[in-house]
Amino acid sequence: MKHSLDLALIGNCQVGALIDTQAEIVWYCLPRFDGDPVFCSLLQEHELSEGLGYCSIELVDQVASEQNYLANSAVLVTQMTDSRGGVVEVTDFAPRFRQYGRIYTPIMLVRQVRRLHGTPRIVIRVRPARNYGAERGEYTYGSHHIRYVSPYMVLRLSTDASVTAILQELPVVLDDEVNLVFGPDETVQESVSELARRFKAETLAYWQEWVRDLGIPFEWQDEVIRAAITLKLNAFEDTGAIAAALTTSIPEAPDSGRNWDYRYCWLRDAYFVVNALNRLGATKTMERYLRYLVNVVAGSDGGYLQPVYGIDGNGNLEEKEMPSLPGYRGMGPVRVGNQACLQVQHDVYGSAVLAVTHVFFDHRLMQRGDVPLFQRLEPLGEMAIQVHDQPDAGLWELRGSRRVHTFSSIMCWAACDRLAKIAERLGLRERAAYWEAQAQRIHETVCRRGWNEEKKSFTAAFEGETLDASLLLMHDVGFLAADDPRFAATVAAIERELRRGDYIFRYVEEDDFGAPQNAFIVCTYWYIYALVALGRTEEARRLFENLLAHHNRHGLMAEHVDVATGEQWGNFVQTYSMVGLINAAIRLSKRWDTAF
């Protein structure tokens, strides 16, 4: 069976796992998002006799399966039916709930396997790998547990199923229910079935309570709720970092070589995530991320920021290839680490300041911005001033060329503009005047050097000829008013040059890997924002409905889409794409007070 991205995500903000439609865990890293994938069959096809790196619950003579999340939760249910009418239900989740005055997020996955009808026979296969699929670990076992040993940690399976049946992968008749609890090497002190039932009830209650507190738009409620839960699952509870995605090396297009590790925190992506969650009222994720960001800023050298950091704040993400995994559908290489940590991307200063601006203006937050925090941000603004007209790799992380990217310069403007607004808010008149003057100077530079009079458009780079989709955000970040004729003209130029069918490409010229083959999903969402700003709402709604139709069965999206087939490509689940969904729905939905 060839893998696809018709996958479901479960997790608890400490670990995350991807599960396919047949209830196989195809991706699960330990002890956290960026760790060694003990289940990694997403990046290697397997034959049952010798496959490695997965956990499956196989129903003998299966003829059908269906899968869904329990309402407003991150608890997944897969029902499988055999040829004689036997039905098995697999419930998967990672425990997350409030206990002893704090959120409990153990390194744990729970699988409940229950008979619903008939006399189904199942085979449980547990085949963890270690060192990126290179080898099968050793194991030891007792009467109710199996310990899978690696040099980094021991994965313990506690179960009320037959240990012999699991170790020998024997078919067994499922009489009632069996439970599999994957966790650290600690004895489970209570009945495994009782623990699984209690943890499921608590976890379900946690997510449903979390969703109840969201402020969602009237239309597309289920889609927005699923997107919000998904963004939350990409936030690493321990530090507050937000991973761009929980996978590595799913190619952006078939055999493109565009295979990157996204299990890290891009400051740009994280800003978009916290901004979207904040609009829905999920402020705690934002507060935790801001603590992470302030720590990164405090450790920076004179205000210099990398575009991406580890989820622990580490700046060294040395990139290397892992030949032990052949890759998604055999399309390697599989990369660990990301060379983007060495790149110069000047938009990062705007992303950092924009994210922190919330704490100076949002009265819901308990810890509000003050003068010392503002002073900590000012070196970022000084860096923005220095680099706003200097070449960089840009937000698309071009590896073979550097230009003065217009979007990077706009974000440098945004850093200074928001610092002026923060200073004004704090009553620091002189600093407000200073930052306003700097913002004005950068604004004039961008308008002079980024505008192409012949094209009647802003261009991807200063004095440039080509376009890129990030220019669609000029209004969104406040650089141009919606009624500024230059904004409408730039949108029109992007429509002419970057639109393919119902999608917008990020750019179309060749880069280090050739011309892009697939559309970067969030760019079409940015286009939708721009259409709404220009009053072209009906067009925007049609494009939005088209995008929703190309999500997977759970409403989840990867990074790219094939414009001809609608197939998803790129790392999964991509937070950028889910942010696009939320922001588009908020802009397009009927208002609650006029909806019925």
XYZ file of C-alpha atoms in Angstrom:
596
model
C 0.000 0.000 0.000
C 1.451 3.351 -1.063
C 1.323 6.008 1.593
C -0.716 9.159 1.123
C -1.294 12.205 3.294
C -4.828 11.078 4.139
C -3.651 10.953 7.732
C -4.937 12.004 11.142
C -2.877 13.802 13.783
C -3.102 13.000 17.484
C -0.933 14.466 20.219
C -0.739 16.298 23.511
C 1.782 19.141 22.907
C 4.665 16.918 24.064
C 4.459 14.154 21.435
C 2.500 13.790 18.218
C 1.630 10.853 15.971
C 0.199 10.410 12.483
C -2.243 7.544 11.861
C -3.417 6.293 8.483
C -6.905 5.172 7.486
C -6.149 1.558 8.485
C -5.213 2.555 12.065
C -1.478 2.183 11.477
C 0.752 4.600 13.384
C 3.055 5.721 10.565
C 4.929 8.521 12.363
C 5.781 9.023 16.043
C 8.927 10.704 17.396
C 10.369 10.327 20.893
C 10.829 11.876 23.340
C 9.368 14.957 21.600
C 8.432 16.329 18.146
C 12.007 16.516 16.855
C 13.187 13.177 18.277
C 13.980 9.800 16.749
C 10.895 8.433 14.903
C 10.223 5.055 16.501
C 7.319 4.649 14.092
C 8.489 5.901 10.704
C 6.766 3.844 8.008
C 5.549 7.129 6.461
C 9.078 7.389 5.062
C 9.491 3.732 4.089
C 7.061 1.298 2.491
C 6.907 -2.029 4.312
C 6.102 -5.612 3.559
C 4.488 -7.323 6.536
C 7.200 -9.983 6.782
C 10.091 -7.555 7.239
C 8.649 -4.107 7.732
C 9.980 -1.934 10.508
C 8.894 1.234 12.252
C 5.134 1.031 12.707
C 2.294 -0.140 14.946
C -0.773 -1.647 13.318
C -4.002 -3.267 14.430
C -4.876 -5.532 11.512
C -8.333 -7.027 11.137
C -8.221 -10.424 9.397
C -10.244 -10.368 6.134
C -10.942 -6.656 6.463
C -13.219 -5.218 3.772
C -13.906 -1.650 4.938
C -12.776 1.070 7.311
C -13.961 4.502 8.345
C -12.341 7.055 10.591
C -13.233 10.246 12.421
C -12.324 12.356 15.410
C -14.657 12.426 18.390
C -16.389 15.803 18.273
C -14.207 18.814 19.182
C -11.264 16.698 20.294
C -7.920 15.175 19.343
C -9.255 11.650 20.042
C -9.364 9.520 16.883
C -11.661 6.539 16.197
C -11.142 4.012 13.372
C -13.797 1.375 12.671
C -12.839 -1.661 10.588
C -15.230 -4.309 9.241
C -14.364 -7.864 8.117
C -15.991 -9.996 5.429
C -18.238 -11.763 7.979
C -19.627 -8.574 9.508
C -17.232 -8.428 12.439
C -16.448 -4.857 13.479
C -13.501 -3.552 15.491
C -13.094 -0.016 16.828
C -9.626 1.465 17.518
C -9.471 4.628 19.624
C -6.172 6.551 19.616
C -5.124 9.538 21.701
C -2.284 11.098 23.649
C -3.361 12.002 27.203
C -3.719 15.702 27.947
C -5.715 17.030 30.888
C -5.499 19.108 34.020
C -4.154 17.283 37.091
C -2.757 18.606 40.391
C -3.174 22.187 39.211
C -1.175 21.766 35.980
C -1.565 20.295 32.504
C -0.520 16.645 32.383
C 1.159 15.774 29.070
C 3.023 12.468 29.465
C 5.167 10.943 26.718
C 2.372 8.496 26.048
C 0.063 7.114 23.364
C -3.009 5.043 24.212
C -4.677 2.590 21.795
C -8.005 1.030 22.809
C -9.158 -1.854 20.600
C -12.789 -2.850 21.104
C -15.080 -5.449 19.514
C -18.355 -3.950 18.304
C -19.909 -6.869 16.348
C -19.271 -10.487 15.431
C -16.152 -12.502 16.196
C -13.351 -10.452 14.622
C -9.760 -11.724 14.596
C -6.953 -9.214 14.885
C -3.176 -9.182 14.598
C -1.309 -6.574 16.651
C 2.062 -5.666 15.151
C 4.393 -3.459 17.209
C 7.657 -2.860 15.370
C 9.464 0.199 16.676
C 12.671 1.269 14.936
C 15.578 3.270 16.224
C 18.134 5.662 14.739
C 15.828 6.818 11.911
C 14.714 3.380 10.824
C 18.232 1.928 10.757
C 17.604 -0.954 13.101
C 15.158 -2.849 15.228
C 15.784 -2.365 18.926
C 16.205 -5.122 21.457
C 13.311 -5.956 23.728
C 12.574 -7.558 27.078
C 9.157 -8.456 28.428
C 7.141 -9.447 31.467
C 3.653 -10.741 32.034
C 1.902 -7.500 31.034
C 4.537 -5.375 29.342
C 7.186 -5.260 26.624
C 10.226 -2.968 26.858
C 11.690 -1.801 23.539
C 15.249 -0.700 24.310
C 17.294 1.934 22.467
C 20.384 3.895 23.520
C 18.267 7.038 24.000
C 15.279 5.762 25.900
C 13.156 2.725 26.626
C 9.669 2.621 25.122
C 7.437 0.542 27.360
C 4.233 -1.055 26.132
C 1.861 -1.873 28.984
C -1.061 -3.993 27.870
C -3.864 -6.334 28.891
C -3.529 -8.166 25.565
C -1.542 -11.383 25.265
C 2.146 -10.446 25.299
C 2.917 -13.652 23.385
C 0.372 -12.759 20.690
C 1.982 -9.344 20.258
C 5.572 -10.620 20.211
C 4.763 -13.443 17.771
C 2.137 -11.423 15.837
C -0.467 -14.172 16.197
C -4.078 -13.722 15.039
C -6.419 -13.719 18.053
C -10.181 -13.490 18.416
C -11.104 -10.181 20.031
C -13.637 -11.056 22.743
C -14.171 -7.637 24.224
C -11.416 -5.017 24.508
C -7.636 -4.785 24.723
C -5.553 -1.722 25.535
C -2.050 -0.694 24.480
C -0.337 2.060 26.465
C 2.984 3.246 25.034
C 4.953 5.295 27.537
C 8.204 5.717 29.440
C 9.814 2.792 31.267
C 7.615 3.040 34.352
C 5.276 0.433 35.801
C 1.588 1.265 35.336
C 0.245 1.204 38.890
C -3.390 0.492 38.017
C -5.287 -1.762 35.633
C -4.335 -0.855 32.057
C -7.992 -0.858 30.999
C -8.965 1.439 33.888
C -6.110 3.824 33.092
C -7.010 3.900 29.377
C -10.680 4.585 30.124
C -9.930 7.284 32.679
C -7.315 8.997 30.509
C -9.667 8.956 27.514
C -12.516 10.548 29.484
C -10.207 13.215 30.936
C -8.566 13.954 27.576
C -11.908 14.211 25.791
C -13.195 16.583 28.471
C -10.038 18.720 28.216
C -10.316 19.228 24.444
C -14.050 19.846 24.479
C -13.621 22.444 27.222
C -10.770 24.076 25.256
C -12.931 24.265 22.138
C -15.861 25.669 24.114
C -13.770 28.719 24.968
C -12.882 29.503 21.332
C -14.475 32.493 19.633
C -15.194 31.023 16.194
C -16.904 32.420 13.068
C -20.491 31.387 12.304
C -19.681 29.623 9.034
C -17.256 26.705 8.620
C -17.263 26.044 12.359
C -16.109 22.410 12.181
C -13.265 23.273 9.822
C -12.071 26.126 12.034
C -12.287 24.010 15.205
C -10.238 21.220 13.594
C -7.664 23.756 12.374
C -7.413 25.325 15.841
C -6.901 21.948 17.560
C -4.268 21.089 14.947
C -2.348 24.317 15.541
C -2.480 23.676 19.267
C -1.016 20.177 18.726
C 2.023 21.747 17.035
C 2.820 23.871 20.107
C 5.494 22.302 22.321
C 4.163 22.742 25.846
C 7.501 22.617 27.646
C 9.066 25.680 25.990
C 6.196 27.341 24.115
C 7.838 26.812 20.705
C 5.585 26.116 17.722
C 6.753 23.571 15.152
C 6.035 24.347 11.497
C 5.001 20.686 11.023
C 5.637 17.398 12.816
C 7.285 15.625 9.860
C 10.480 15.754 7.874
C 11.253 15.203 4.190
C 7.834 14.768 2.606
C 8.699 16.265 -0.802
C 7.031 19.462 -2.015
C 6.536 17.717 -5.365
C 7.353 14.208 -6.670
C 11.099 13.554 -6.964
C 11.830 17.274 -6.555
C 14.570 16.974 -3.929
C 12.684 19.689 -2.008
C 12.659 17.542 1.136
C 13.107 19.497 4.357
C 12.833 18.914 8.097
C 10.043 21.120 9.479
C 10.037 19.958 13.116
C 11.442 23.287 14.300
C 10.195 26.754 15.170
C 10.305 29.334 12.378
C 9.682 32.717 13.981
C 7.713 33.781 10.908
C 5.386 30.762 10.928
C 4.957 30.969 14.695
C 3.842 34.600 14.443
C 1.097 33.618 11.996
C 0.032 30.735 14.271
C -0.236 32.765 17.471
C -1.992 35.564 15.599
C -4.631 33.122 14.322
C -5.136 31.432 17.704
C -5.330 34.829 19.379
C -8.152 35.818 17.024
C -10.022 32.729 18.215
C -9.361 33.559 21.863
C -6.755 30.835 22.516
C -4.396 33.201 24.296
C -2.422 30.731 26.417
C -0.598 29.301 23.395
C 0.421 32.843 22.490
C 1.617 33.619 26.013
C 3.762 30.486 26.106
C 5.222 31.233 22.677
C 6.071 34.786 23.715
C 8.079 33.421 26.632
C 9.969 31.222 24.174
C 10.536 34.189 21.867
C 11.716 36.505 24.656
C 14.258 33.850 25.669
C 15.485 33.585 22.076
C 15.757 37.381 21.834
C 17.567 37.585 25.179
C 20.142 35.102 23.917
C 20.640 36.842 20.585
C 23.833 38.678 19.726
C 23.081 42.401 19.437
C 19.534 41.745 18.214
C 20.515 39.322 15.413
C 17.894 36.622 14.890
C 17.987 33.400 12.924
C 14.843 32.551 10.955
C 14.466 29.189 12.721
C 15.393 27.630 16.069
C 14.956 24.241 17.681
C 11.860 23.745 19.800
C 14.229 23.956 22.786
C 15.581 27.311 21.536
C 18.824 25.815 20.235
C 20.174 27.694 17.228
C 22.314 24.902 15.799
C 20.173 22.724 13.506
C 22.922 21.090 11.489
C 21.374 19.484 8.412
C 22.283 15.927 7.446
C 20.845 13.092 5.391
C 19.610 9.779 6.806
C 20.175 7.044 4.198
C 18.518 4.471 6.488
C 15.093 5.819 5.444
C 14.289 5.732 1.701
C 11.744 8.543 1.976
C 8.060 9.154 1.268
C 7.121 6.761 -1.567
C 10.851 6.137 -1.912
C 11.509 9.787 -2.799
C 14.540 10.670 -0.694
C 16.619 12.123 0.673
C 15.408 12.133 4.279
C 16.942 15.125 6.041
C 17.342 15.840 9.746
C 18.131 19.397 10.815
C 17.667 22.457 8.632
C 20.305 24.595 6.981
C 17.879 27.535 7.065
C 19.217 28.206 10.585
C 22.343 29.593 8.858
C 20.418 31.743 6.397
C 19.889 35.470 6.569
C 16.163 36.257 6.357
C 15.432 39.847 7.280
C 11.656 39.518 7.633
C 12.281 37.724 10.937
C 12.595 41.049 12.805
C 9.089 42.053 11.808
C 7.739 38.599 12.671
C 9.244 38.757 16.166
C 8.058 42.287 16.949
C 4.578 41.665 15.504
C 4.167 38.601 17.719
C 5.180 40.423 20.899
C 3.068 43.501 20.099
C -0.008 41.591 21.300
C 1.100 41.694 24.942
C 1.135 45.493 24.944
C -2.425 45.801 23.639
C -4.405 42.676 24.653
C -6.109 43.258 28.005
C -7.015 39.577 28.398
C -3.398 38.681 29.121
C -2.247 38.517 32.721
C 1.363 39.377 31.931
C 1.296 42.638 30.004
C 4.075 44.335 28.076
C 6.111 46.929 29.953
C 9.020 49.294 29.363
C 11.773 46.688 30.039
C 10.223 44.349 27.450
C 9.983 47.210 24.949
C 13.652 48.002 25.546
C 14.494 44.369 24.872
C 12.715 44.635 21.518
C 14.429 47.832 20.400
C 17.646 46.062 19.258
C 15.459 44.048 16.860
C 14.221 47.320 15.414
C 17.785 48.599 15.102
C 18.671 45.428 13.180
C 15.649 45.993 10.936
C 16.899 49.510 10.161
C 20.365 48.190 9.303
C 19.216 45.392 7.014
C 16.018 46.665 5.388
C 17.815 47.387 2.103
C 20.342 44.546 2.257
C 20.147 41.235 0.319
C 18.857 38.096 2.018
C 17.490 34.609 1.215
C 13.886 35.808 1.592
C 10.959 34.048 3.193
C 11.097 31.276 0.560
C 14.601 30.432 1.793
C 16.359 30.465 -1.562
C 19.599 28.559 -1.123
C 21.477 29.687 -4.219
C 20.822 33.430 -4.475
C 20.412 36.545 -2.373
C 18.451 39.652 -3.289
C 16.898 42.593 -1.491
C 13.464 41.013 -1.069
C 10.589 43.483 -0.949
C 8.638 41.425 1.602
C 11.666 41.302 3.927
C 11.892 45.093 3.725
C 8.157 45.461 4.398
C 8.552 43.349 7.530
C 11.489 45.508 8.627
C 9.099 48.447 8.244
C 6.530 46.528 10.340
C 9.096 46.091 13.143
C 9.692 49.851 13.344
C 6.018 50.734 12.872
C 4.903 48.499 15.751
C 7.726 49.704 18.009
C 6.412 53.243 17.432
C 2.883 52.153 18.380
C 4.166 50.323 21.496
C 6.203 53.349 22.573
C 3.151 55.560 22.128
C 1.121 53.128 24.209
C 3.722 53.247 26.983
C 3.850 57.060 26.883
C 7.434 57.107 25.568
C 6.956 60.072 23.205
C 10.578 60.462 22.113
C 10.982 56.770 21.303
C 7.657 56.796 19.467
C 8.820 59.707 17.304
C 12.139 57.975 16.621
C 10.552 54.694 15.515
C 7.896 56.480 13.479
C 10.599 58.333 11.579
C 12.499 55.097 10.914
C 9.335 53.369 9.724
C 8.591 56.270 7.394
C 12.092 56.149 5.927
C 11.856 52.402 5.227
C 8.348 52.847 3.780
C 9.652 55.427 1.317
C 12.562 53.158 0.344
C 10.260 50.211 -0.344
C 7.863 52.355 -2.386
C 10.734 53.786 -4.427
C 12.766 50.617 -5.028
C 10.149 47.877 -4.785
C 7.663 49.388 -7.240
C 8.020 48.608 -10.950
C 6.318 51.337 -12.980
C 6.273 49.304 -16.216
C 4.597 46.326 -14.522
C 2.442 48.596 -12.368
C 3.267 46.347 -9.429
C 5.543 45.836 -6.480
C 8.072 43.143 -7.330
C 9.697 40.274 -5.419
C 12.985 42.180 -5.076
C 14.119 45.785 -5.304
C 14.602 46.929 -8.914
C 13.167 43.543 -9.911
C 11.033 42.139 -12.712
C 9.487 39.070 -11.067
C 6.673 38.681 -8.532
C 6.136 36.600 -5.423
C 2.981 35.835 -3.493
C 4.141 37.361 -0.192
C 3.314 40.782 -1.690
C -0.353 39.853 -1.167
C 0.230 40.515 2.554
C 1.077 44.220 2.093
C -2.379 45.241 3.254
C -2.570 42.547 5.930
C 0.493 43.849 7.789
C -0.648 47.449 7.368
C 1.899 48.606 4.780
C -0.707 49.735 2.220
C -4.351 50.655 2.688
C -6.875 48.497 0.831
C -7.909 51.482 -1.301
C -4.332 52.325 -2.301
C -4.309 51.800 -6.096
C -0.851 50.214 -5.850
C -2.305 47.365 -3.768
C -5.038 46.528 -6.298
C -2.509 46.827 -9.131
C -0.093 44.428 -7.399
C -2.881 41.909 -6.791
C -3.826 42.164 -10.488
C -0.201 41.529 -11.530
C 0.008 38.476 -9.256
C -3.217 37.176 -10.819
C -1.666 37.510 -14.273
C 1.666 35.920 -13.466
C 1.287 33.563 -10.480
C -2.273 32.234 -10.759
C -2.709 28.710 -12.119
C -6.361 27.685 -12.159
C -7.734 28.287 -8.662
C -4.328 28.490 -7.003
C -1.551 31.028 -6.531
C 2.084 29.904 -6.818
C 4.632 31.462 -4.455
C 6.766 32.338 -7.520
C 7.241 30.773 -10.943
C 10.836 31.461 -11.905
C 13.418 28.708 -11.527
C 15.338 28.403 -8.273
C 18.074 26.021 -7.065
C 15.757 23.025 -7.739
C 14.131 24.167 -10.985
C 10.690 25.712 -11.454
C 8.114 25.021 -8.708
C 5.687 22.274 -9.737
C 3.018 22.582 -7.038
C 1.183 25.468 -5.398
C 2.143 26.512 -1.851
C -1.299 26.313 -0.214
C -1.074 29.354 2.054
C -0.422 31.653 -0.936
C -3.961 31.027 -2.177
C -5.232 31.912 1.289
C -3.241 35.160 1.139
C -4.905 35.855 -2.200
C -8.295 35.265 -0.557
C -7.408 37.841 2.139
C -6.494 40.332 -0.586
C -9.721 39.711 -2.524
C -11.780 40.323 0.635
C -9.859 43.569 1.283
C -10.651 44.653 -2.293
C -14.353 43.832 -1.884
C -14.254 40.808 -4.220
C -15.939 38.595 -1.633
C -17.851 36.204 -3.917
C -14.651 35.291 -5.771
C -12.908 34.773 -2.445
C -15.675 32.476 -1.151
C -15.487 30.295 -4.270
C -11.708 29.909 -3.958
C -12.062 29.147 -0.240
C -14.640 26.416 -0.874
C -12.309 24.933 -3.507
C -9.446 24.790 -1.012
C -11.664 23.156 1.610
C -12.633 20.513 -0.947
C -8.964 19.526 -1.284
C -8.263 18.993 2.410
C -7.987 15.383 3.488
C -10.933 13.569 5.088
C -10.184 15.179 8.462
C -9.863 18.723 7.130
C -6.057 18.671 7.428
C -3.577 20.070 4.923
C 0.034 19.671 3.965
C 2.148 22.478 2.528
C 1.617 22.080 -1.236
C -1.104 20.937 -3.617
C -0.868 19.582 -7.164
C -3.080 22.003 -9.116
C -3.989 19.336 -11.684
C -4.950 16.469 -9.356
C -5.579 18.175 -6.004
C -3.149 15.771 -4.297
C -1.321 17.123 -1.258
C 2.475 17.245 -0.990
C 4.995 18.593 1.493
C 5.331 18.300 5.249
C 2.189 17.499 7.210
C 0.230 18.928 8.963
C 1.470 22.329 7.793
C 0.615 25.035 10.334
C 0.805 27.764 7.667
C -2.031 26.085 5.731
C -4.255 25.699 8.802
C -3.654 29.349 9.741
C -4.771 30.321 6.242
C -8.026 28.432 6.741
C -8.790 30.139 10.061
C -8.042 33.660 8.862
C -9.979 33.203 5.616
C -13.017 31.827 7.467
C -12.975 34.765 9.902
C -12.867 37.239 6.999
C -15.549 35.537 4.892
C -18.074 34.294 7.447
C -21.422 35.896 8.104
C -21.465 37.671 11.437
C -23.121 35.846 14.312
C -25.513 38.733 14.999
C -26.858 38.642 11.416
C -26.614 34.888 10.758
C -30.076 33.766 11.875
